[in-house]
N, CA, C and O of each residue as an XYZ file, in Angstrom:
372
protein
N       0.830     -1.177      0.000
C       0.000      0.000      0.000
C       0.876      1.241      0.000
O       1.898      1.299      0.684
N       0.437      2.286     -0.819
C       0.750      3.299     -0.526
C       0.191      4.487     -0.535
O      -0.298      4.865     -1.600
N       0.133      5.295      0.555
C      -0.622      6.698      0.533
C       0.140      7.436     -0.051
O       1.365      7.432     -0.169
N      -1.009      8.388     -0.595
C      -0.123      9.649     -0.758
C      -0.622     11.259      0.004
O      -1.658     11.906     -0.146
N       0.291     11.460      0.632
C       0.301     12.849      1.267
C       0.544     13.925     -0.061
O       1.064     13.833     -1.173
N      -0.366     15.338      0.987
C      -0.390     16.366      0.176
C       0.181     17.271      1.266
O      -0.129     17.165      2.453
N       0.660     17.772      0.992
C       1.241     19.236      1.414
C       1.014     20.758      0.836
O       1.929     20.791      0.013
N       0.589     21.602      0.779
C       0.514     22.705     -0.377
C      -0.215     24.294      0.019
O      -1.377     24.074      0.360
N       0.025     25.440      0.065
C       0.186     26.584      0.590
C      -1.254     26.791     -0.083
O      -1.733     27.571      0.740
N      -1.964     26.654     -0.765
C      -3.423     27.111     -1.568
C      -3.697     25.588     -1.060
O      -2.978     24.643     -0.736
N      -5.712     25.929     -1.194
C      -6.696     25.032     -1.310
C      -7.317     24.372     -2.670
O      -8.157     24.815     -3.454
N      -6.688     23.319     -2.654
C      -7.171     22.124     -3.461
C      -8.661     22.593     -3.672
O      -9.361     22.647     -2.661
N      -9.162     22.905     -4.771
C     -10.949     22.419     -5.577
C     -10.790     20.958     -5.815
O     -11.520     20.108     -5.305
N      -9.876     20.732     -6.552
C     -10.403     19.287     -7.265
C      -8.970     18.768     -7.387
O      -8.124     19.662     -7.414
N      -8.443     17.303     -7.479
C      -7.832     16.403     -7.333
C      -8.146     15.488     -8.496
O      -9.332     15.441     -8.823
N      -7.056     14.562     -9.353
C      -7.153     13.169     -9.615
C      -5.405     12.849     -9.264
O      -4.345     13.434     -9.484
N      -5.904     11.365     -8.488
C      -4.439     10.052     -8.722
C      -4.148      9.345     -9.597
O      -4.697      8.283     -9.306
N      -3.603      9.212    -10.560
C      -3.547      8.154    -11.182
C      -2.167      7.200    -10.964
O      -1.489      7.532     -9.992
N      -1.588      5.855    -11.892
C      -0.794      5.330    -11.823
C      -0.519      4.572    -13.365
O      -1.399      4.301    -14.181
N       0.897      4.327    -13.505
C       1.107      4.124    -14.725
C       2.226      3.012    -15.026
O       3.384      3.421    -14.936
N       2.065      1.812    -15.333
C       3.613      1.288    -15.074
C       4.033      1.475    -16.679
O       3.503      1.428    -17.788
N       5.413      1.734    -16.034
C       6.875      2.544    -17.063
C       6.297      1.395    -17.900
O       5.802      0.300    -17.632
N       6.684      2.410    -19.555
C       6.518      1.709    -20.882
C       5.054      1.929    -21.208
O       4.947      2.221    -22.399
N       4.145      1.902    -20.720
C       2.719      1.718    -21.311
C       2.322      3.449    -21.118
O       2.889      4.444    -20.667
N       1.090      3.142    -21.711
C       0.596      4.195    -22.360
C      -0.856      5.039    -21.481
O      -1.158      6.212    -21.261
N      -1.562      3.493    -21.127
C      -2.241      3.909    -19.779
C      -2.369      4.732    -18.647
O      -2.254      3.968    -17.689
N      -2.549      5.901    -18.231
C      -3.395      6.151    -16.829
C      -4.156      5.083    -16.283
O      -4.866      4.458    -17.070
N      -4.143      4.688    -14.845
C      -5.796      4.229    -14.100
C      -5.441      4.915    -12.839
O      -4.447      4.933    -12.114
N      -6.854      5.589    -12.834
C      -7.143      6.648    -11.344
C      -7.539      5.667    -10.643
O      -8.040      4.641    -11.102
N      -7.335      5.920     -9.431
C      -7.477      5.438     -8.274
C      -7.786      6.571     -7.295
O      -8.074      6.041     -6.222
N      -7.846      7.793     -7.210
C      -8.544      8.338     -6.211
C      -8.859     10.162     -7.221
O      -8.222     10.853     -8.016
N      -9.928     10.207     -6.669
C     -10.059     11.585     -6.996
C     -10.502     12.279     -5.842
O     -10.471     11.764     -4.724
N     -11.052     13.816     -6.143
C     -11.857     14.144     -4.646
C     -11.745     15.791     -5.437
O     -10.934     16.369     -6.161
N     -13.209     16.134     -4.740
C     -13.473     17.568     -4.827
C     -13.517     18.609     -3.700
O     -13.670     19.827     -3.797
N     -13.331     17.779     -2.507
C     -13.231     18.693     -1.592
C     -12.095     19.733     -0.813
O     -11.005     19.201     -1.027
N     -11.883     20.953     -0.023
C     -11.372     21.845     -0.060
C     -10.151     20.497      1.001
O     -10.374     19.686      1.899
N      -8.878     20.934      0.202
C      -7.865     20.596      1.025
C      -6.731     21.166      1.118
O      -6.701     22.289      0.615
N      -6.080     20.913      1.436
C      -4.807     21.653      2.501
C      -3.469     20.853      2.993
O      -2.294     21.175      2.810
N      -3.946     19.830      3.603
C      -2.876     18.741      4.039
C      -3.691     17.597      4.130
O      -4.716     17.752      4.794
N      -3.476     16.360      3.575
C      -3.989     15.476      4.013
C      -3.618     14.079      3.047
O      -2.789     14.256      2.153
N      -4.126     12.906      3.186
C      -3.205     11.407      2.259
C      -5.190     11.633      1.234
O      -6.372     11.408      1.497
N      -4.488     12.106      0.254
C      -5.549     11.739     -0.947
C      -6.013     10.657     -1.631
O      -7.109     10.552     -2.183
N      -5.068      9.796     -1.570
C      -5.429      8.444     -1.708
C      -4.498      7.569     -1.545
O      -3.330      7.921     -1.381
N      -4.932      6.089     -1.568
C      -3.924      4.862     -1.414
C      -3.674      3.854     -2.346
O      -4.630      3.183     -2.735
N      -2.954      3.713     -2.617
C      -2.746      2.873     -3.695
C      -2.262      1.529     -3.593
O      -1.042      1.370     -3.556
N      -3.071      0.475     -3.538
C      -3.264     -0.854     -3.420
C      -1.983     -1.419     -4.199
O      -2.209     -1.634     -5.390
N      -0.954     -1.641     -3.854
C       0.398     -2.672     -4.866
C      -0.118     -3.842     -4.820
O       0.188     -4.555     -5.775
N      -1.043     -4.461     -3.765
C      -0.907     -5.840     -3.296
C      -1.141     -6.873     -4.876
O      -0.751     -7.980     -5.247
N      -1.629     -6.242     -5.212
C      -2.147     -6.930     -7.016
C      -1.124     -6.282     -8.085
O      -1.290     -6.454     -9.292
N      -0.077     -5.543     -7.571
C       0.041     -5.056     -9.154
C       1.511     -5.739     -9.085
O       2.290     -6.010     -8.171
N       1.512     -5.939    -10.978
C       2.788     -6.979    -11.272
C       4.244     -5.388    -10.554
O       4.191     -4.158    -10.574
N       5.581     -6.665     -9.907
C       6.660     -5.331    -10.346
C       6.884     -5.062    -11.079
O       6.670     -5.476    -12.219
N       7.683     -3.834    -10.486
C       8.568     -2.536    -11.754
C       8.276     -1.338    -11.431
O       7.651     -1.010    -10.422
N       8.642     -0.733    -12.132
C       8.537      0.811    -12.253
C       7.237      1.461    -12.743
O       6.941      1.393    -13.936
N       6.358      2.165    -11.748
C       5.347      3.201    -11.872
C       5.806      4.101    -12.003
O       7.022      4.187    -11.831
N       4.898      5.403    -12.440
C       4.403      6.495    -12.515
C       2.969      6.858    -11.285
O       2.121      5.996    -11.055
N       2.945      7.962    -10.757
C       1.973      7.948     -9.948
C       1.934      9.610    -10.441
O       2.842     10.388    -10.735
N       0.542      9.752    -10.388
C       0.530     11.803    -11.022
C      -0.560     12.173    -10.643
O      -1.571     11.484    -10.780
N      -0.539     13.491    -10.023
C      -1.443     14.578     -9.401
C      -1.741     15.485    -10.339
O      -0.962     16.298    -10.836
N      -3.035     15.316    -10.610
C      -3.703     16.421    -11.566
C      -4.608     17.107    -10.387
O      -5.426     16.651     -9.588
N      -4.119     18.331    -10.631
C      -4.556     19.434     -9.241
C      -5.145     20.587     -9.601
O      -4.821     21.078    -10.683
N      -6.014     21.174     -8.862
C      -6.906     22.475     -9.611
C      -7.068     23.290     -8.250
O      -7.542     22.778     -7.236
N      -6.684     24.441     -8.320
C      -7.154     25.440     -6.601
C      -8.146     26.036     -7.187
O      -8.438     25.895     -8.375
N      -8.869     26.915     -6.177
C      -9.647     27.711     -6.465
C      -9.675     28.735     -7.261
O     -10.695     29.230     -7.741
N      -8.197     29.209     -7.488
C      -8.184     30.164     -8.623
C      -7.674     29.850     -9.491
O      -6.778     30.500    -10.030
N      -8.255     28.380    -10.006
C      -8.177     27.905    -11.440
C      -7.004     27.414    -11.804
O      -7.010     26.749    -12.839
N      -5.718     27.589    -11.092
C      -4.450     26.921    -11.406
C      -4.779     25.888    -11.401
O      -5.670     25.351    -10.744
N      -3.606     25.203    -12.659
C      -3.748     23.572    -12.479
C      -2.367     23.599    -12.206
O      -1.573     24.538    -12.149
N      -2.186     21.939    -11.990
C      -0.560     21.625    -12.039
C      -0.562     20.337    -12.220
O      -1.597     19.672    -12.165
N       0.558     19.863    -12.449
C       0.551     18.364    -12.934
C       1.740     17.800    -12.490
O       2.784     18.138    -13.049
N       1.765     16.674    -11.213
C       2.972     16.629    -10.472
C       3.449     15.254    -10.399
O       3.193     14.765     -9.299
N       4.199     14.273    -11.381
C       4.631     13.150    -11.616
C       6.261     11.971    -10.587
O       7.478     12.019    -10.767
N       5.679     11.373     -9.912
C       6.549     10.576     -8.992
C       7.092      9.289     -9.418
O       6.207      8.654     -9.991
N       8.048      8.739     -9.372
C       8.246      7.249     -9.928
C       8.518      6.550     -8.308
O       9.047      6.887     -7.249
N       7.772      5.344     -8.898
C       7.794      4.514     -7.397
C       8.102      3.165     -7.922
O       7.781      2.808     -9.056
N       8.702      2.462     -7.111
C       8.950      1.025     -7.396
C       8.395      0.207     -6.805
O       8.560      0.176     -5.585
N       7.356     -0.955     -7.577
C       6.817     -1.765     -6.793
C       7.356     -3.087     -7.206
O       7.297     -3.390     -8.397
N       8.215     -4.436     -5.773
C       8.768     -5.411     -5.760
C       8.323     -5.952     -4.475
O       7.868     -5.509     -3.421
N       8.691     -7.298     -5.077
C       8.046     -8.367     -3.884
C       7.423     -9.346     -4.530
O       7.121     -9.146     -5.707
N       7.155    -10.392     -4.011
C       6.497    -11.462     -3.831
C       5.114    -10.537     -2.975
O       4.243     -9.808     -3.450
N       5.369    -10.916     -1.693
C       4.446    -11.065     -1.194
C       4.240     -9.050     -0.524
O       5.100     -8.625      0.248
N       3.296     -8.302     -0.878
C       3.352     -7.202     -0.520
C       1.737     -6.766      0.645
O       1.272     -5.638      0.814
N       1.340     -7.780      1.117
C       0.404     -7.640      2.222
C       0.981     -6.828      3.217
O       2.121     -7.183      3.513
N       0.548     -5.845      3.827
C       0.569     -4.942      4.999
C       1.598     -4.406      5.105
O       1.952     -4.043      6.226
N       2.729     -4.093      3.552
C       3.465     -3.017      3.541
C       2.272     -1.570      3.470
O       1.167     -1.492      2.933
N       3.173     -0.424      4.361
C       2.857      1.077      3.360
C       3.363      1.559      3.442
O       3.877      1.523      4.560
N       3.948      2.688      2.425
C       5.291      3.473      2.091
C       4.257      4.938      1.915
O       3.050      4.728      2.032
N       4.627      6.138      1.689
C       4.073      7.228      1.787
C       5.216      7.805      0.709
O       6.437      7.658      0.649
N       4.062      8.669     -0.270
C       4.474      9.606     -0.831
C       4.012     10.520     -0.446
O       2.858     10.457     -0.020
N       4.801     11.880     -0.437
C       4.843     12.737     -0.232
C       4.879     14.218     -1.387
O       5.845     14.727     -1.956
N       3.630     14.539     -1.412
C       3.769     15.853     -2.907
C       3.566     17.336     -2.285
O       2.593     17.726     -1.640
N       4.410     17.865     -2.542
C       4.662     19.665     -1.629
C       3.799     20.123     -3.438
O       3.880     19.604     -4.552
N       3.335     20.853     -3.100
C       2.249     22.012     -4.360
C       2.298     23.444     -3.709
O       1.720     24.388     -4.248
């Protein structure tokens, strides 16, 4: 598992998570949210199913005064067995 923390000086309108493993072409969201935020883990992202290697994980972000931003992390997911790991990302905006 992994959360991801937000950190960021303006209030979040709207949010998407997605994830991407390196080479493919795909997005799949896994968390969105419209409500006003500030600090907090926006979503979690289940490894326990996904094959290893190298992800992509990306914050598509919108404040109230219409800024967007688009904020891309690489994470590595390995193991056999990945039950009741969680690692935390961390995104400053």
């Amino acid at each position: 598992m992994i959360d991801v923390c937000f950190f960021c000086k303006k209030e979040l309108k709207s949010y998407t998570l997605s994830y991407q493993l390196s080479g493919e072409d795909t997005w799949t969201t896994f968390a969105t949210g419209t409500k006003n935020i500030e600090e907090d883990v926006l979503g979690r992202l289940d490894t326990t199913t996904m094959e290893n290697g190298v992800y992509k994980i990306r914050l598509l972000a919108e404040d109230f005064g219409g800024n967007r931003k688009t904020i891309t992390r690489k994470i590595i997911v390995d193991g056999n067995l990945k039950l009741g790991v969680i690692s935390t990302v961390e995104i400053l905006l």
